[in-house]
């Protein structure tokens, strides 16, 4: 099996090929893979179901121990497909220092979008 990422690859039902595609994907493709669902209000407004996450977006956590928390995205880790949220952190057992807890973008829902960038506004209203 080839190790390089192939832009002409369409799809496969084999999980190993899905994992390989995500593992070898370049940054501009990874950004698109890191998208979250939009809230019902945003779906009606923009006419699309999901959108790539960005720092400054307000999100609601849907799964895990922080379920129901409304917070803001602080960091997007494209390499590991994780996002870090403002108030989602753990305390170490022996220390006072809180640790940022990585969350998958599929486990959050976008409530409001950060529309500081003109190019992002165009992309949102494209459909």
PDB file of N, CA and C in Angstrom, residues 35-113:
ATOM      1  N   UNK A  35     -14.335  19.899  10.973  1.00  0.00           N
ATOM      2  CA  UNK A  35     -15.532  20.729  10.957  1.00  0.00           C
ATOM      3  C   UNK A  35     -16.531  20.219  11.987  1.00  0.00           C
ATOM      4  N   UNK A  36     -17.368  21.139  12.454  1.00  0.00           N
ATOM      5  CA  UNK A  36     -18.400  20.817  13.437  1.00  0.00           C
ATOM      6  C   UNK A  36     -19.765  21.174  12.873  1.00  0.00           C
ATOM      7  N   UNK A  37     -20.787  20.562  13.438  1.00  0.00           N
ATOM      8  CA  UNK A  37     -22.146  20.862  12.994  1.00  0.00           C
ATOM      9  C   UNK A  37     -22.552  22.252  13.473  1.00  0.00           C
ATOM     10  N   UNK A  38     -23.412  22.884  12.712  1.00  0.00           N
ATOM     11  CA  UNK A  38     -23.933  24.199  13.073  1.00  0.00           C
ATOM     12  C   UNK A  38     -25.209  24.040  13.894  1.00  0.00           C
ATOM     13  N   UNK A  39     -25.508  25.034  14.726  1.00  0.00           N
ATOM     14  CA  UNK A  39     -26.760  25.016  15.481  1.00  0.00           C
ATOM     15  C   UNK A  39     -27.929  25.194  14.512  1.00  0.00           C
ATOM     16  N   UNK A  40     -29.135  24.916  14.968  1.00  0.00           N
ATOM     17  CA  UNK A  40     -30.312  24.982  14.097  1.00  0.00           C
ATOM     18  C   UNK A  40     -30.512  26.379  13.512  1.00  0.00           C
ATOM     19  N   UNK A  41     -30.244  27.419  14.320  1.00  0.00           N
ATOM     20  CA  UNK A  41     -30.398  28.792  13.834  1.00  0.00           C
ATOM     21  C   UNK A  41     -29.401  29.084  12.719  1.00  0.00           C
ATOM     22  N   UNK A  42     -28.137  28.650  12.902  1.00  0.00           N
ATOM     23  CA  UNK A  42     -27.114  28.888  11.884  1.00  0.00           C
ATOM     24  C   UNK A  42     -27.384  28.056  10.629  1.00  0.00           C
ATOM     25  N   UNK A  43     -27.942  26.862  10.789  1.00  0.00           N
ATOM     26  CA  UNK A  43     -28.292  26.035   9.624  1.00  0.00           C
ATOM     27  C   UNK A  43     -29.322  26.738   8.752  1.00  0.00           C
ATOM     28  N   UNK A  44     -30.338  27.308   9.392  1.00  0.00           N
ATOM     29  CA  UNK A  44     -31.363  28.032   8.633  1.00  0.00           C
ATOM     30  C   UNK A  44     -30.776  29.276   7.972  1.00  0.00           C
ATOM     31  N   UNK A  45     -29.917  29.969   8.704  1.00  0.00           N
ATOM     32  CA  UNK A  45     -29.352  31.226   8.213  1.00  0.00           C
ATOM     33  C   UNK A  45     -28.423  31.016   7.017  1.00  0.00           C
ATOM     34  N   UNK A  46     -27.533  30.002   7.103  1.00  0.00           N
ATOM     35  CA  UNK A  46     -26.510  29.819   6.078  1.00  0.00           C
ATOM     36  C   UNK A  46     -26.806  28.685   5.097  1.00  0.00           C
ATOM     37  N   UNK A  47     -27.787  27.840   5.389  1.00  0.00           N
ATOM     38  CA  UNK A  47     -28.171  26.782   4.468  1.00  0.00           C
ATOM     39  C   UNK A  47     -27.149  25.668   4.327  1.00  0.00           C
ATOM     40  N   UNK A  48     -26.400  25.405   5.372  1.00  0.00           N
ATOM     41  CA  UNK A  48     -25.444  24.295   5.361  1.00  0.00           C
ATOM     42  C   UNK A  48     -25.422  23.632   6.726  1.00  0.00           C
ATOM     43  N   UNK A  49     -24.922  22.407   6.768  1.00  0.00           N
ATOM     44  CA  UNK A  49     -25.005  21.597   7.982  1.00  0.00           C
ATOM     45  C   UNK A  49     -23.791  21.745   8.897  1.00  0.00           C
ATOM     46  N   UNK A  50     -22.599  21.853   8.307  1.00  0.00           N
ATOM     47  CA  UNK A  50     -21.391  21.953   9.126  1.00  0.00           C
ATOM     48  C   UNK A  50     -20.423  22.963   8.530  1.00  0.00           C
ATOM     49  N   UNK A  51     -19.383  23.305   9.316  1.00  0.00           N
ATOM     50  CA  UNK A  51     -18.407  24.298   8.881  1.00  0.00           C
ATOM     51  C   UNK A  51     -17.105  24.069   9.642  1.00  0.00           C
ATOM     52  N   UNK A  52     -15.946  24.306   9.011  1.00  0.00           N
ATOM     53  CA  UNK A  52     -14.668  24.121   9.711  1.00  0.00           C
ATOM     54  C   UNK A  52     -14.540  25.056  10.917  1.00  0.00           C
ATOM     55  N   UNK A  53     -13.975  24.538  12.000  1.00  0.00           N
ATOM     56  CA  UNK A  53     -13.828  25.315  13.232  1.00  0.00           C
ATOM     57  C   UNK A  53     -12.660  26.292  13.109  1.00  0.00           C
ATOM     58  N   UNK A  54     -12.716  27.349  13.924  1.00  0.00           N
ATOM     59  CA  UNK A  54     -11.666  28.361  13.946  1.00  0.00           C
ATOM     60  C   UNK A  54     -11.591  28.953  15.349  1.00  0.00           C
ATOM     61  N   UNK A  55     -10.424  29.467  15.704  1.00  0.00           N
ATOM     62  CA  UNK A  55     -10.243  30.107  17.006  1.00  0.00           C
ATOM     63  C   UNK A  55     -11.209  31.285  17.111  1.00  0.00           C
ATOM     64  N   UNK A  56     -11.891  31.379  18.240  1.00  0.00           N
ATOM     65  CA  UNK A  56     -12.843  32.462  18.460  1.00  0.00           C
ATOM     66  C   UNK A  56     -14.293  32.062  18.265  1.00  0.00           C
ATOM     67  N   UNK A  57     -14.543  30.905  17.660  1.00  0.00           N
ATOM     68  CA  UNK A  57     -15.918  30.419  17.505  1.00  0.00           C
ATOM     69  C   UNK A  57     -16.480  30.031  18.871  1.00  0.00           C
ATOM     70  N   UNK A  58     -17.761  30.315  19.080  1.00  0.00           N
ATOM     71  CA  UNK A  58     -18.427  29.874  20.307  1.00  0.00           C
ATOM     72  C   UNK A  58     -19.071  28.525  20.029  1.00  0.00           C
ATOM     73  N   UNK A  59     -18.834  27.569  20.951  1.00  0.00           N
ATOM     74  CA  UNK A  59     -19.324  26.212  20.751  1.00  0.00           C
ATOM     75  C   UNK A  59     -20.018  25.685  22.002  1.00  0.00           C
ATOM     76  N   UNK A  60     -20.811  24.637  21.789  1.00  0.00           N
ATOM     77  CA  UNK A  60     -21.446  23.909  22.885  1.00  0.00           C
ATOM     78  C   UNK A  60     -20.930  22.480  22.824  1.00  0.00           C
ATOM     79  N   UNK A  61     -20.449  21.961  23.953  1.00  0.00           N
ATOM     80  CA  UNK A  61     -19.931  20.595  24.014  1.00  0.00           C
ATOM     81  C   UNK A  61     -21.115  19.634  24.082  1.00  0.00           C
ATOM     82  N   UNK A  62     -21.131  18.641  23.178  1.00  0.00           N
ATOM     83  CA  UNK A  62     -22.251  17.699  23.095  1.00  0.00           C
ATOM     84  C   UNK A  62     -21.961  16.355  23.749  1.00  0.00           C
ATOM     85  N   UNK A  63     -20.698  15.971  23.859  1.00  0.00           N
ATOM     86  CA  UNK A  63     -20.330  14.656  24.389  1.00  0.00           C
ATOM     87  C   UNK A  63     -19.217  14.788  25.418  1.00  0.00           C
ATOM     88  N   UNK A  64     -19.150  13.790  26.312  1.00  0.00           N
ATOM     89  CA  UNK A  64     -18.058  13.718  27.270  1.00  0.00           C
ATOM     90  C   UNK A  64     -18.410  14.324  28.613  1.00  0.00           C
ATOM     91  N   UNK A  65     -17.395  14.437  29.467  1.00  0.00           N
ATOM     92  CA  UNK A  65     -17.619  14.898  30.830  1.00  0.00           C
ATOM     93  C   UNK A  65     -17.941  16.391  30.918  1.00  0.00           C
ATOM     94  N   UNK A  66     -17.699  17.146  29.863  1.00  0.00           N
ATOM     95  CA  UNK A  66     -17.999  18.579  29.846  1.00  0.00           C
ATOM     96  C   UNK A  66     -19.257  18.883  29.027  1.00  0.00           C
ATOM     97  N   UNK A  67     -20.107  17.891  28.861  1.00  0.00           N
ATOM     98  CA  UNK A  67     -21.331  18.002  28.058  1.00  0.00           C
ATOM     99  C   UNK A  67     -22.197  19.168  28.543  1.00  0.00           C
ATOM    100  N   UNK A  68     -22.681  19.965  27.585  1.00  0.00           N
ATOM    101  CA  UNK A  68     -23.563  21.081  27.902  1.00  0.00           C
ATOM    102  C   UNK A  68     -22.857  22.399  28.129  1.00  0.00           C
ATOM    103  N   UNK A  69     -21.542  22.400  28.178  1.00  0.00           N
ATOM    104  CA  UNK A  69     -20.778  23.615  28.456  1.00  0.00           C
ATOM    105  C   UNK A  69     -20.708  24.504  27.214  1.00  0.00           C
ATOM    106  N   UNK A  70     -21.017  25.787  27.377  1.00  0.00           N
ATOM    107  CA  UNK A  70     -20.892  26.780  26.305  1.00  0.00           C
ATOM    108  C   UNK A  70     -19.581  27.519  26.510  1.00  0.00           C
ATOM    109  N   UNK A  71     -18.727  27.507  25.507  1.00  0.00           N
ATOM    110  CA  UNK A  71     -17.410  28.122  25.644  1.00  0.00           C
ATOM    111  C   UNK A  71     -16.874  28.534  24.280  1.00  0.00           C
ATOM    112  N   UNK A  72     -15.642  29.010  24.264  1.00  0.00           N
ATOM    113  CA  UNK A  72     -15.019  29.528  23.051  1.00  0.00           C
ATOM    114  C   UNK A  72     -13.788  28.697  22.703  1.00  0.00           C
ATOM    115  N   UNK A  73     -13.515  28.551  21.411  1.00  0.00           N
ATOM    116  CA  UNK A  73     -12.340  27.797  20.966  1.00  0.00           C
ATOM    117  C   UNK A  73     -11.094  28.644  21.185  1.00  0.00           C
ATOM    118  N   UNK A  74     -10.112  28.054  21.870  1.00  0.00           N
ATOM    119  CA  UNK A  74      -8.867  28.751  22.179  1.00  0.00           C
ATOM    120  C   UNK A  74      -7.734  28.349  21.246  1.00  0.00           C
ATOM    121  N   UNK A  75      -7.710  27.071  20.850  1.00  0.00           N
ATOM    122  CA  UNK A  75      -6.630  26.573  20.004  1.00  0.00           C
ATOM    123  C   UNK A  75      -7.173  25.455  19.122  1.00  0.00           C
ATOM    124  N   UNK A  76      -6.688  25.402  17.876  1.00  0.00           N
ATOM    125  CA  UNK A  76      -7.061  24.332  16.954  1.00  0.00           C
ATOM    126  C   UNK A  76      -5.794  23.564  16.616  1.00  0.00           C
ATOM    127  N   UNK A  77      -5.747  22.292  16.987  1.00  0.00           N
ATOM    128  CA  UNK A  77      -4.591  21.434  16.725  1.00  0.00           C
ATOM    129  C   UNK A  77      -4.895  20.599  15.483  1.00  0.00           C
ATOM    130  N   UNK A  78      -4.434  21.086  14.334  1.00  0.00           N
ATOM    131  CA  UNK A  78      -4.738  20.430  13.063  1.00  0.00           C
ATOM    132  C   UNK A  78      -3.995  19.105  12.947  1.00  0.00           C
ATOM    133  N   UNK A  79      -2.842  19.012  13.559  1.00  0.00           N
ATOM    134  CA  UNK A  79      -2.036  17.793  13.458  1.00  0.00           C
ATOM    135  C   UNK A  79      -2.722  16.598  14.117  1.00  0.00           C
ATOM    136  N   UNK A  80      -3.315  16.825  15.285  1.00  0.00           N
ATOM    137  CA  UNK A  80      -3.950  15.735  16.033  1.00  0.00           C
ATOM    138  C   UNK A  80      -5.472  15.719  15.914  1.00  0.00           C
ATOM    139  N   UNK A  81      -6.041  16.586  15.082  1.00  0.00           N
ATOM    140  CA  UNK A  81      -7.491  16.680  14.898  1.00  0.00           C
ATOM    141  C   UNK A  81      -8.219  16.956  16.212  1.00  0.00           C
ATOM    142  N   UNK A  82      -7.704  17.874  17.024  1.00  0.00           N
ATOM    143  CA  UNK A  82      -8.319  18.218  18.310  1.00  0.00           C
ATOM    144  C   UNK A  82      -8.455  19.730  18.430  1.00  0.00           C
ATOM    145  N   UNK A  83      -9.414  20.161  19.259  1.00  0.00           N
ATOM    146  CA  UNK A  83      -9.547  21.574  19.583  1.00  0.00           C
ATOM    147  C   UNK A  83      -9.465  21.729  21.097  1.00  0.00           C
ATOM    148  N   UNK A  84      -9.020  22.901  21.530  1.00  0.00           N
ATOM    149  CA  UNK A  84      -8.915  23.203  22.948  1.00  0.00           C
ATOM    150  C   UNK A  84      -9.856  24.364  23.248  1.00  0.00           C
ATOM    151  N   UNK A  85     -10.668  24.204  24.290  1.00  0.00           N
ATOM    152  CA  UNK A  85     -11.697  25.177  24.631  1.00  0.00           C
ATOM    153  C   UNK A  85     -11.311  25.943  25.892  1.00  0.00           C
ATOM    154  N   UNK A  86     -11.857  27.147  26.040  1.00  0.00           N
ATOM    155  CA  UNK A  86     -11.467  28.043  27.119  1.00  0.00           C
ATOM    156  C   UNK A  86     -11.692  27.452  28.517  1.00  0.00           C
ATOM    157  N   UNK A  87     -12.871  26.997  28.846  1.00  0.00           N
ATOM    158  CA  UNK A  87     -13.180  26.546  30.209  1.00  0.00           C
ATOM    159  C   UNK A  87     -13.160  25.035  30.372  1.00  0.00           C
ATOM    160  N   UNK A  88     -12.636  24.322  29.398  1.00  0.00           N
ATOM    161  CA  UNK A  88     -12.595  22.864  29.472  1.00  0.00           C
ATOM    162  C   UNK A  88     -11.178  22.450  29.834  1.00  0.00           C
ATOM    163  N   UNK A  89     -10.970  22.176  31.130  1.00  0.00           N
ATOM    164  CA  UNK A  89      -9.643  21.809  31.602  1.00  0.00           C
ATOM    165  C   UNK A  89      -9.733  20.873  32.799  1.00  0.00           C
ATOM    166  N   UNK A  90      -8.673  20.106  33.000  1.00  0.00           N
ATOM    167  CA  UNK A  90      -8.573  19.164  34.111  1.00  0.00           C
ATOM    168  C   UNK A  90      -7.506  19.635  35.080  1.00  0.00           C
ATOM    169  N   UNK A  91      -7.652  19.266  36.356  1.00  0.00           N
ATOM    170  CA  UNK A  91      -6.608  19.551  37.332  1.00  0.00           C
ATOM    171  C   UNK A  91      -5.807  18.286  37.560  1.00  0.00           C
ATOM    172  N   UNK A  92      -4.488  18.432  37.625  1.00  0.00           N
ATOM    173  CA  UNK A  92      -3.639  17.281  37.907  1.00  0.00           C
ATOM    174  C   UNK A  92      -3.881  16.833  39.344  1.00  0.00           C
ATOM    175  N   UNK A  93      -3.643  15.575  39.596  1.00  0.00           N
ATOM    176  CA  UNK A  93      -3.972  15.003  40.894  1.00  0.00           C
ATOM    177  C   UNK A  93      -3.211  15.671  42.044  1.00  0.00           C
ATOM    178  N   UNK A  94      -1.928  15.955  41.843  1.00  0.00           N
ATOM    179  CA  UNK A  94      -1.147  16.512  42.939  1.00  0.00           C
ATOM    180  C   UNK A  94      -0.897  18.000  42.830  1.00  0.00           C
ATOM    181  N   UNK A  95      -1.308  18.634  41.757  1.00  0.00           N
ATOM    182  CA  UNK A  95      -0.933  20.027  41.551  1.00  0.00           C
ATOM    183  C   UNK A  95      -2.104  20.968  41.386  1.00  0.00           C
ATOM    184  N   UNK A  96      -1.767  22.249  41.302  1.00  0.00           N
ATOM    185  CA  UNK A  96      -2.760  23.301  41.152  1.00  0.00           C
ATOM    186  C   UNK A  96      -2.966  23.697  39.694  1.00  0.00           C
ATOM    187  N   UNK A  97      -2.026  23.299  38.826  1.00  0.00           N
ATOM    188  CA  UNK A  97      -2.038  23.753  37.441  1.00  0.00           C
ATOM    189  C   UNK A  97      -3.116  23.022  36.640  1.00  0.00           C
ATOM    190  N   UNK A  98      -4.057  23.759  36.051  1.00  0.00           N
ATOM    191  CA  UNK A  98      -5.052  23.109  35.189  1.00  0.00           C
ATOM    192  C   UNK A  98      -4.453  22.775  33.825  1.00  0.00           C
ATOM    193  N   UNK A  99      -4.921  21.684  33.239  1.00  0.00           N
ATOM    194  CA  UNK A  99      -4.429  21.227  31.943  1.00  0.00           C
ATOM    195  C   UNK A  99      -5.571  21.328  30.940  1.00  0.00           C
ATOM    196  N   UNK A 100      -5.277  21.895  29.771  1.00  0.00           N
ATOM    197  CA  UNK A 100      -6.286  21.981  28.711  1.00  0.00           C
ATOM    198  C   UNK A 100      -6.647  20.579  28.242  1.00  0.00           C
ATOM    199  N   UNK A 101      -7.937  20.338  28.069  1.00  0.00           N
ATOM    200  CA  UNK A 101      -8.436  19.023  27.693  1.00  0.00           C
ATOM    201  C   UNK A 101      -8.780  19.026  26.208  1.00  0.00           C
ATOM    202  N   UNK A 102      -8.152  18.147  25.403  1.00  0.00           N
ATOM    203  CA  UNK A 102      -8.448  18.131  23.968  1.00  0.00           C
ATOM    204  C   UNK A 102      -9.825  17.527  23.678  1.00  0.00           C
ATOM    205  N   UNK A 103     -10.549  18.179  22.771  1.00  0.00           N
ATOM    206  CA  UNK A 103     -11.889  17.737  22.394  1.00  0.00           C
ATOM    207  C   UNK A 103     -11.925  17.568  20.880  1.00  0.00           C
ATOM    208  N   UNK A 104     -12.621  16.551  20.424  1.00  0.00           N
ATOM    209  CA  UNK A 104     -12.779  16.338  18.990  1.00  0.00           C
ATOM    210  C   UNK A 104     -13.814  17.322  18.441  1.00  0.00           C
ATOM    211  N   UNK A 105     -13.568  17.910  17.258  1.00  0.00           N
ATOM    212  CA  UNK A 105     -14.544  18.851  16.696  1.00  0.00           C
ATOM    213  C   UNK A 105     -15.900  18.209  16.396  1.00  0.00           C
ATOM    214  N   UNK A 106     -15.944  16.888  16.272  1.00  0.00           N
ATOM    215  CA  UNK A 106     -17.219  16.214  16.024  1.00  0.00           C
ATOM    216  C   UNK A 106     -18.090  16.179  17.278  1.00  0.00           C
ATOM    217  N   UNK A 107     -17.502  16.466  18.438  1.00  0.00           N
ATOM    218  CA  UNK A 107     -18.240  16.424  19.698  1.00  0.00           C
ATOM    219  C   UNK A 107     -18.713  17.793  20.166  1.00  0.00           C
ATOM    220  N   UNK A 108     -18.583  18.797  19.319  1.00  0.00           N
ATOM    221  CA  UNK A 108     -19.070  20.131  19.665  1.00  0.00           C
ATOM    222  C   UNK A 108     -20.000  20.637  18.566  1.00  0.00           C
ATOM    223  N   UNK A 109     -20.794  21.641  18.908  1.00  0.00           N
ATOM    224  CA  UNK A 109     -21.705  22.264  17.946  1.00  0.00           C
ATOM    225  C   UNK A 109     -21.417  23.760  17.925  1.00  0.00           C
ATOM    226  N   UNK A 110     -21.282  24.316  16.731  1.00  0.00           N
ATOM    227  CA  UNK A 110     -21.011  25.746  16.586  1.00  0.00           C
ATOM    228  C   UNK A 110     -22.272  26.548  16.894  1.00  0.00           C
ATOM    229  N   UNK A 111     -22.153  27.477  17.840  1.00  0.00           N
ATOM    230  CA  UNK A 111     -23.274  28.321  18.237  1.00  0.00           C
ATOM    231  C   UNK A 111     -23.181  29.677  17.535  1.00  0.00           C
ATOM    232  N   UNK A 112     -21.991  30.306  17.588  1.00  0.00           N
ATOM    233  CA  UNK A 112     -21.746  31.540  16.834  1.00  0.00           C
ATOM    234  C   UNK A 112     -20.387  31.430  16.167  1.00  0.00           C
ATOM    235  N   UNK A 113     -20.277  31.993  14.970  1.00  0.00           N
ATOM    236  CA  UNK A 113     -19.037  31.930  14.207  1.00  0.00           C
ATOM    237  C   UNK A 113     -18.229  33.200  14.397  1.00  0.00           C
TER     238      UNK A 113
END
